[in-house]
PDB file of C-alpha atoms in Angstrom:
ATOM      1  CA  UNK A 248     -16.171  -6.796   5.986  1.00 84.00           C
ATOM      2  CA  UNK A 249     -14.603  -6.094   2.645  1.00 89.00           C
ATOM      3  CA  UNK A 250     -12.127  -8.505   1.101  1.00 94.00           C
ATOM      4  CA  UNK A 251      -9.831  -8.396  -1.900  1.00 97.00           C
ATOM      5  CA  UNK A 252      -8.661 -11.549  -3.664  1.00 97.00           C
ATOM      6  CA  UNK A 253      -5.876 -11.969  -6.175  1.00 97.00           C
ATOM      7  CA  UNK A 254      -5.972 -15.576  -7.259  1.00 96.00           C
ATOM      8  CA  UNK A 255      -2.802 -15.560  -9.345  1.00 97.00           C
ATOM      9  CA  UNK A 256       0.293 -15.704  -7.115  1.00 96.00           C
ATOM     10  CA  UNK A 257       2.597 -15.558 -10.141  1.00 97.00           C
ATOM     11  CA  UNK A 258       2.264 -14.594 -13.773  1.00 97.00           C
ATOM     12  CA  UNK A 259       4.733 -14.308 -16.598  1.00 97.00           C
ATOM     13  CA  UNK A 260       4.649 -12.474 -19.894  1.00 98.00           C
ATOM     14  CA  UNK A 261       6.931 -12.107 -22.844  1.00 98.00           C
ATOM     15  CA  UNK A 262       8.372  -8.669 -23.415  1.00 97.00           C
ATOM     16  CA  UNK A 263       6.124  -6.571 -25.710  1.00 97.00           C
ATOM     17  CA  UNK A 264       3.156  -8.858 -25.087  1.00 98.00           C
ATOM     18  CA  UNK A 265      -0.002  -8.148 -23.105  1.00 98.00           C
ATOM     19  CA  UNK A 266      -0.868  -9.604 -19.725  1.00 98.00           C
ATOM     20  CA  UNK A 267      -3.932  -9.335 -17.489  1.00 98.00           C
ATOM     21  CA  UNK A 268      -3.816  -9.581 -13.713  1.00 98.00           C
ATOM     22  CA  UNK A 269      -7.015 -10.562 -11.944  1.00 98.00           C
ATOM     23  CA  UNK A 270      -8.600  -9.086  -8.862  1.00 98.00           C
ATOM     24  CA  UNK A 271     -11.980  -9.667  -7.287  1.00 98.00           C
ATOM     25  CA  UNK A 272     -13.429  -7.996  -4.258  1.00 98.00           C
ATOM     26  CA  UNK A 273     -16.359  -8.389  -1.968  1.00 96.00           C
ATOM     27  CA  UNK A 274     -18.320  -5.492  -0.563  1.00 94.00           C
ATOM     28  CA  UNK A 275     -21.853  -4.423   0.163  1.00 92.00           C
ATOM     29  CA  UNK A 276     -20.961  -0.745  -0.200  1.00 91.00           C
ATOM     30  CA  UNK A 277     -21.938   1.388  -3.152  1.00 90.00           C
ATOM     31  CA  UNK A 278     -19.238   4.016  -2.793  1.00 91.00           C
ATOM     32  CA  UNK A 279     -15.648   2.837  -2.993  1.00 94.00           C
ATOM     33  CA  UNK A 280     -12.373   3.163  -4.837  1.00 94.00           C
ATOM     34  CA  UNK A 281     -10.105   0.554  -6.330  1.00 96.00           C
ATOM     35  CA  UNK A 282      -6.384   0.774  -6.906  1.00 96.00           C
ATOM     36  CA  UNK A 283      -3.518  -1.123  -8.429  1.00 98.00           C
ATOM     37  CA  UNK A 284      -0.120  -0.625  -6.841  1.00 97.00           C
ATOM     38  CA  UNK A 285       3.186  -1.890  -8.163  1.00 97.00           C
ATOM     39  CA  UNK A 286       6.042  -2.966  -5.898  1.00 97.00           C
ATOM     40  CA  UNK A 287       9.286  -3.513  -7.835  1.00 96.00           C
ATOM     41  CA  UNK A 288      12.342  -5.177  -6.286  1.00 93.00           C
ATOM     42  CA  UNK A 289      13.229  -1.852  -4.637  1.00 92.00           C
ATOM     43  CA  UNK A 290      10.037  -2.404  -2.605  1.00 93.00           C
ATOM     44  CA  UNK A 291       8.813   1.166  -3.214  1.00 93.00           C
ATOM     45  CA  UNK A 292       5.045   1.008  -3.639  1.00 95.00           C
ATOM     46  CA  UNK A 293       3.964   2.910  -6.725  1.00 94.00           C
ATOM     47  CA  UNK A 294       0.405   3.802  -7.639  1.00 93.00           C
ATOM     48  CA  UNK A 295      -0.388   2.439 -11.077  1.00 96.00           C
ATOM     49  CA  UNK A 296      -4.031   3.278 -11.542  1.00 96.00           C
ATOM     50  CA  UNK A 297      -7.199   4.085  -9.620  1.00 94.00           C
ATOM     51  CA  UNK A 298     -10.871   3.663 -10.345  1.00 95.00           C
ATOM     52  CA  UNK A 299     -13.842   5.297  -8.715  1.00 93.00           C
ATOM     53  CA  UNK A 300     -16.775   2.926  -8.397  1.00 94.00           C
ATOM     54  CA  UNK A 301     -19.264   5.514  -9.586  1.00 93.00           C
ATOM     55  CA  UNK A 302     -17.456   5.892 -12.888  1.00 92.00           C
ATOM     56  CA  UNK A 303     -18.499   3.478 -15.585  1.00 88.00           C
ATOM     57  CA  UNK A 304     -15.561   4.291 -17.802  1.00 94.00           C
ATOM     58  CA  UNK A 305     -12.521   2.113 -17.265  1.00 96.00           C
ATOM     59  CA  UNK A 306      -9.434   3.992 -16.107  1.00 95.00           C
ATOM     60  CA  UNK A 307      -6.328   4.027 -18.288  1.00 96.00           C
ATOM     61  CA  UNK A 308      -2.794   5.239 -17.711  1.00 95.00           C
ATOM     62  CA  UNK A 309      -0.595   4.878 -20.767  1.00 96.00           C
ATOM     63  CA  UNK A 310       0.054   1.112 -21.173  1.00 97.00           C
ATOM     64  CA  UNK A 311      -2.018   0.245 -18.112  1.00 98.00           C
ATOM     65  CA  UNK A 312      -5.767  -0.128 -18.201  1.00 97.00           C
ATOM     66  CA  UNK A 313      -8.399  -1.756 -16.055  1.00 98.00           C
ATOM     67  CA  UNK A 314     -11.486  -3.782 -16.768  1.00 97.00           C
ATOM     68  CA  UNK A 315     -13.895  -2.757 -14.030  1.00 97.00           C
ATOM     69  CA  UNK A 316     -16.920  -5.019 -13.831  1.00 96.00           C
ATOM     70  CA  UNK A 317     -18.937  -3.625 -10.939  1.00 95.00           C
ATOM     71  CA  UNK A 318     -21.701  -6.211 -10.947  1.00 95.00           C
ATOM     72  CA  UNK A 319     -19.186  -9.038 -10.989  1.00 96.00           C
ATOM     73  CA  UNK A 320     -16.967  -7.233  -8.456  1.00 97.00           C
ATOM     74  CA  UNK A 321     -13.983  -7.686 -10.693  1.00 97.00           C
ATOM     75  CA  UNK A 322     -11.131  -5.266 -11.287  1.00 98.00           C
ATOM     76  CA  UNK A 323      -8.452  -6.638 -13.588  1.00 98.00           C
ATOM     77  CA  UNK A 324      -5.316  -4.841 -14.734  1.00 98.00           C
ATOM     78  CA  UNK A 325      -4.131  -5.081 -18.315  1.00 98.00           C
ATOM     79  CA  UNK A 326      -0.540  -4.256 -19.145  1.00 98.00           C
ATOM     80  CA  UNK A 327       0.088  -3.734 -22.837  1.00 98.00           C
ATOM     81  CA  UNK A 328       3.471  -3.836 -24.564  1.00 98.00           C
ATOM     82  CA  UNK A 329       5.075  -5.277 -21.444  1.00 98.00           C
ATOM     83  CA  UNK A 330       8.513  -3.999 -20.580  1.00 97.00           C
ATOM     84  CA  UNK A 331      11.251  -5.465 -18.412  1.00 97.00           C
ATOM     85  CA  UNK A 332      10.648  -2.668 -15.930  1.00 97.00           C
ATOM     86  CA  UNK A 333       7.116  -3.922 -15.383  1.00 98.00           C
ATOM     87  CA  UNK A 334       8.479  -6.903 -13.469  1.00 97.00           C
ATOM     88  CA  UNK A 335       7.198  -6.440  -9.946  1.00 97.00           C
ATOM     89  CA  UNK A 336       4.650  -7.537  -7.406  1.00 98.00           C
ATOM     90  CA  UNK A 337       1.255  -6.020  -8.127  1.00 98.00           C
ATOM     91  CA  UNK A 338      -1.325  -5.382  -5.444  1.00 98.00           C
ATOM     92  CA  UNK A 339      -4.995  -4.692  -5.898  1.00 98.00           C
ATOM     93  CA  UNK A 340      -6.521  -2.545  -3.156  1.00 97.00           C
ATOM     94  CA  UNK A 341      -9.967  -1.414  -2.030  1.00 96.00           C
ATOM     95  CA  UNK A 342     -10.905   1.722  -0.175  1.00 93.00           C
ATOM     96  CA  UNK A 343     -14.327   2.419   1.248  1.00 90.00           C
ATOM     97  CA  UNK A 344     -15.967   5.685   0.339  1.00 85.00           C
ATOM     98  CA  UNK A 345     -17.746   5.775   3.679  1.00 78.00           C
ATOM     99  CA  UNK A 346     -14.966   5.628   6.250  1.00 73.00           C
ATOM    100  CA  UNK A 347     -13.058   8.811   6.985  1.00 73.00           C
ATOM    101  CA  UNK A 348      -9.721   7.102   7.528  1.00 77.00           C
ATOM    102  CA  UNK A 349      -9.261   5.992   3.957  1.00 84.00           C
ATOM    103  CA  UNK A 350      -7.470   2.802   4.876  1.00 90.00           C
ATOM    104  CA  UNK A 351      -6.713   0.365   2.098  1.00 94.00           C
ATOM    105  CA  UNK A 352      -7.514  -3.322   1.998  1.00 94.00           C
ATOM    106  CA  UNK A 353      -4.946  -5.173  -0.062  1.00 96.00           C
ATOM    107  CA  UNK A 354      -5.081  -8.400  -1.990  1.00 97.00           C
ATOM    108  CA  UNK A 355      -2.409 -11.043  -1.641  1.00 96.00           C
ATOM    109  CA  UNK A 356      -0.399  -9.756  -4.569  1.00 97.00           C
ATOM    110  CA  UNK A 357       0.656 -11.158  -7.943  1.00 98.00           C
ATOM    111  CA  UNK A 358       4.300 -11.438  -8.901  1.00 97.00           C
ATOM    112  CA  UNK A 359       4.785 -10.582 -12.547  1.00 98.00           C
ATOM    113  CA  UNK A 360       7.807 -11.873 -14.416  1.00 98.00           C
ATOM    114  CA  UNK A 361       8.675 -10.308 -17.765  1.00 98.00           C
ATOM    115  CA  UNK A 362      10.743 -12.488 -20.062  1.00 97.00           C
ATOM    116  CA  UNK A 363      13.067 -10.888 -22.622  1.00 95.00           C
TER     117      UNK A 363
ATOM    118  CA  UNK B  72       2.787  12.170  -7.657  1.00 67.00           C
ATOM    119  CA  UNK B  73       3.295  13.196  -4.062  1.00 84.00           C
ATOM    120  CA  UNK B  74       6.481  12.177  -2.278  1.00 91.00           C
ATOM    121  CA  UNK B  75       6.797  10.397   1.041  1.00 95.00           C
ATOM    122  CA  UNK B  76      10.171   9.809   2.651  1.00 96.00           C
ATOM    123  CA  UNK B  77      11.117   7.323   5.315  1.00 97.00           C
ATOM    124  CA  UNK B  78      14.184   7.299   7.527  1.00 97.00           C
ATOM    125  CA  UNK B  79      16.226   5.244   8.092  1.00 97.00           C
ATOM    126  CA  UNK B  80      16.076   2.897   5.129  1.00 97.00           C
ATOM    127  CA  UNK B  81      17.875   0.199   7.073  1.00 97.00           C
ATOM    128  CA  UNK B  82      18.525  -0.259  10.758  1.00 97.00           C
ATOM    129  CA  UNK B  83      20.172  -2.997  12.750  1.00 97.00           C
ATOM    130  CA  UNK B  84      19.759  -3.012  16.494  1.00 95.00           C
ATOM    131  CA  UNK B  85      20.346  -5.255  19.462  1.00 96.00           C
ATOM    132  CA  UNK B  86      17.560  -7.094  21.162  1.00 97.00           C
ATOM    133  CA  UNK B  87      15.977  -5.015  23.922  1.00 96.00           C
ATOM    134  CA  UNK B  88      16.686  -1.629  22.393  1.00 97.00           C
ATOM    135  CA  UNK B  89      14.188   0.789  20.854  1.00 97.00           C
ATOM    136  CA  UNK B  90      14.184   1.985  17.275  1.00 97.00           C
ATOM    137  CA  UNK B  91      12.434   5.018  15.815  1.00 97.00           C
ATOM    138  CA  UNK B  92      11.351   5.232  12.182  1.00 98.00           C
ATOM    139  CA  UNK B  93      10.289   8.538  10.655  1.00 97.00           C
ATOM    140  CA  UNK B  94       7.779   9.064   7.877  1.00 96.00           C
ATOM    141  CA  UNK B  95       7.492  12.455   6.191  1.00 96.00           C
ATOM    142  CA  UNK B  96       5.202  13.815   3.508  1.00 93.00           C
ATOM    143  CA  UNK B  97       7.473  16.147   1.563  1.00 93.00           C
ATOM    144  CA  UNK B  98       5.156  18.165  -0.637  1.00 89.00           C
ATOM    145  CA  UNK B  99       1.754  17.858   0.952  1.00 90.00           C
ATOM    146  CA  UNK B 100       0.142  17.891   4.366  1.00 90.00           C
ATOM    147  CA  UNK B 101      -1.066  14.567   5.665  1.00 89.00           C
ATOM    148  CA  UNK B 102      -3.531  14.468   8.535  1.00 87.00           C
ATOM    149  CA  UNK B 103      -3.636  10.717   8.159  1.00 92.00           C
ATOM    150  CA  UNK B 104      -0.694   8.371   7.791  1.00 95.00           C
ATOM    151  CA  UNK B 105      -0.544   4.605   7.914  1.00 96.00           C
ATOM    152  CA  UNK B 106       2.022   2.104   9.103  1.00 97.00           C
ATOM    153  CA  UNK B 107       2.365  -1.321   7.508  1.00 96.00           C
ATOM    154  CA  UNK B 108       4.482  -4.358   8.041  1.00 97.00           C
ATOM    155  CA  UNK B 109       5.447  -6.613   5.175  1.00 96.00           C
ATOM    156  CA  UNK B 110       7.014 -10.058   5.190  1.00 92.00           C
ATOM    157  CA  UNK B 111       8.941 -11.318   2.153  1.00 89.00           C
ATOM    158  CA  UNK B 112       6.729 -11.943  -0.863  1.00 88.00           C
ATOM    159  CA  UNK B 113       3.628 -11.197   1.178  1.00 93.00           C
ATOM    160  CA  UNK B 114       1.049  -8.475   1.172  1.00 94.00           C
ATOM    161  CA  UNK B 115       1.104  -5.378   3.355  1.00 94.00           C
ATOM    162  CA  UNK B 116      -0.348  -5.796   6.805  1.00 94.00           C
ATOM    163  CA  UNK B 117      -1.820  -2.610   8.248  1.00 95.00           C
ATOM    164  CA  UNK B 118      -0.564  -2.030  11.767  1.00 96.00           C
ATOM    165  CA  UNK B 119      -2.106   1.308  12.628  1.00 95.00           C
ATOM    166  CA  UNK B 120      -3.620   4.525  11.376  1.00 94.00           C
ATOM    167  CA  UNK B 121      -1.839   7.633  12.546  1.00 91.00           C
ATOM    168  CA  UNK B 122      -3.895  10.800  12.949  1.00 88.00           C
ATOM    169  CA  UNK B 123      -2.319  14.206  13.408  1.00 86.00           C
ATOM    170  CA  UNK B 124      -2.965  15.558  16.870  1.00 84.00           C
ATOM    171  CA  UNK B 125      -4.697  12.479  18.205  1.00 86.00           C
ATOM    172  CA  UNK B 126      -4.009   8.916  19.235  1.00 89.00           C
ATOM    173  CA  UNK B 127      -3.272   6.301  16.645  1.00 93.00           C
ATOM    174  CA  UNK B 128      -5.789   3.605  15.863  1.00 93.00           C
ATOM    175  CA  UNK B 129      -4.241   0.150  16.024  1.00 96.00           C
ATOM    176  CA  UNK B 130      -5.390  -2.909  14.135  1.00 95.00           C
ATOM    177  CA  UNK B 131      -6.441  -5.954  16.045  1.00 94.00           C
ATOM    178  CA  UNK B 132      -3.496  -7.948  17.333  1.00 94.00           C
ATOM    179  CA  UNK B 133      -0.984  -5.101  17.150  1.00 96.00           C
ATOM    180  CA  UNK B 134       0.546  -4.240  20.519  1.00 94.00           C
ATOM    181  CA  UNK B 135       0.176  -0.512  20.998  1.00 93.00           C
ATOM    182  CA  UNK B 136       2.733  -0.442  23.814  1.00 95.00           C
ATOM    183  CA  UNK B 137       5.298  -2.096  21.607  1.00 96.00           C
ATOM    184  CA  UNK B 138       4.697  -0.067  18.467  1.00 97.00           C
ATOM    185  CA  UNK B 139       4.391   3.535  19.579  1.00 96.00           C
ATOM    186  CA  UNK B 140       3.088   5.953  16.986  1.00 95.00           C
ATOM    187  CA  UNK B 141       3.279   9.722  17.183  1.00 92.00           C
ATOM    188  CA  UNK B 142       1.883  12.088  14.563  1.00 90.00           C
ATOM    189  CA  UNK B 143       3.119  15.394  15.867  1.00 84.00           C
ATOM    190  CA  UNK B 144       2.743  17.489  12.743  1.00 91.00           C
ATOM    191  CA  UNK B 145       0.970  17.485   9.408  1.00 90.00           C
ATOM    192  CA  UNK B 146       4.085  16.164   7.700  1.00 93.00           C
ATOM    193  CA  UNK B 147       5.645  13.774  10.205  1.00 94.00           C
ATOM    194  CA  UNK B 148       4.660  10.509  11.815  1.00 95.00           C
ATOM    195  CA  UNK B 149       7.023   8.292  13.785  1.00 96.00           C
ATOM    196  CA  UNK B 150       6.913   4.612  14.656  1.00 97.00           C
ATOM    197  CA  UNK B 151       8.963   3.486  17.639  1.00 97.00           C
ATOM    198  CA  UNK B 152       9.540  -0.207  18.121  1.00 97.00           C
ATOM    199  CA  UNK B 153      10.161  -0.564  21.829  1.00 97.00           C
ATOM    200  CA  UNK B 154      12.211  -3.333  23.402  1.00 96.00           C
ATOM    201  CA  UNK B 155      12.763  -4.873  19.986  1.00 96.00           C
ATOM    202  CA  UNK B 156      13.173  -8.615  19.620  1.00 96.00           C
ATOM    203  CA  UNK B 157      14.284 -10.722  16.648  1.00 96.00           C
ATOM    204  CA  UNK B 158      10.656 -11.476  15.767  1.00 95.00           C
ATOM    205  CA  UNK B 159      10.144  -7.750  15.157  1.00 96.00           C
ATOM    206  CA  UNK B 160      12.603  -7.932  12.268  1.00 96.00           C
ATOM    207  CA  UNK B 161      10.660  -7.004   9.181  1.00 96.00           C
ATOM    208  CA  UNK B 162      10.080  -4.427   6.463  1.00 97.00           C
ATOM    209  CA  UNK B 163       8.058  -1.475   7.709  1.00 98.00           C
ATOM    210  CA  UNK B 164       6.306   0.827   5.260  1.00 97.00           C
ATOM    211  CA  UNK B 165       4.479   4.068   5.890  1.00 97.00           C
ATOM    212  CA  UNK B 166       2.013   5.846   3.680  1.00 96.00           C
ATOM    213  CA  UNK B 167       0.384   9.257   3.751  1.00 94.00           C
ATOM    214  CA  UNK B 168      -3.021  10.224   2.550  1.00 91.00           C
ATOM    215  CA  UNK B 169      -3.058  13.173   0.193  1.00 87.00           C
ATOM    216  CA  UNK B 170      -6.512  14.707   0.397  1.00 79.00           C
ATOM    217  CA  UNK B 171      -5.837  17.259  -2.315  1.00 74.00           C
ATOM    218  CA  UNK B 172      -6.816  16.525  -5.894  1.00 65.00           C
ATOM    219  CA  UNK B 173      -6.778  12.742  -6.007  1.00 69.00           C
ATOM    220  CA  UNK B 174      -7.222  11.694  -2.349  1.00 79.00           C
ATOM    221  CA  UNK B 175      -4.719   8.901  -2.716  1.00 85.00           C
ATOM    222  CA  UNK B 176      -2.265   7.123  -0.437  1.00 90.00           C
ATOM    223  CA  UNK B 177       1.386   7.552  -1.313  1.00 92.00           C
ATOM    224  CA  UNK B 178       3.989   5.251   0.140  1.00 95.00           C
ATOM    225  CA  UNK B 179       7.416   5.717   1.629  1.00 96.00           C
ATOM    226  CA  UNK B 180      10.320   3.556   0.437  1.00 96.00           C
ATOM    227  CA  UNK B 181      10.236   1.375   3.543  1.00 97.00           C
ATOM    228  CA  UNK B 182      12.579   0.567   6.407  1.00 98.00           C
ATOM    229  CA  UNK B 183      14.309  -2.757   6.841  1.00 97.00           C
ATOM    230  CA  UNK B 184      14.603  -3.514  10.548  1.00 97.00           C
ATOM    231  CA  UNK B 185      16.913  -6.272  11.712  1.00 97.00           C
ATOM    232  CA  UNK B 186      17.008  -7.110  15.401  1.00 97.00           C
ATOM    233  CA  UNK B 187      19.980  -9.194  16.493  1.00 96.00           C
TER     234      UNK B 187
END
């Protein structure tokens, strides 16, 4: 069975600085997708970024980028120029490319605090 | 991104009553929707996968007779908590799988259920 691990329950960053959130996963599959979701205090889950396992190039979305290390099964999220609005709980998620349901397996989450 | 709505956002009910929560995909058709439960500062726990026109698939340990799921159309799934008890109080989140373009899950804003 696949698992997703976020080993940092809480992180903090100074406004305008850069922070990296860690995520590792375990799978024997070759086809899968990885996601980072953000859950602000409103509790609305928001997709931040996605990565297809077959793509070697790391995904980027504006100030958000990932470091996808397939061999190491690592998928970290880098937030550049942190803003107060980035304060949220961040979840890493895995989706198999082989199951038709598309269900997500979530990590435990990392709470990010942004200090002004 | 695609929009998923959830209604109601908050509900308070008496012990023993049933409560229905609706999840709608507003601008796309969703043959697959998911229902999650989330405790404070914890990750999302998948309860069941809702498939349009067929029975839902429940995760291990989730009582199917207590959490009734109906996916009657391509844009609507409902979760009914039957004979609710205080231990059912929680935050319930739905998501819908958008197969077009990005094949990504988009989440509703959640429903806070309080059972007195």
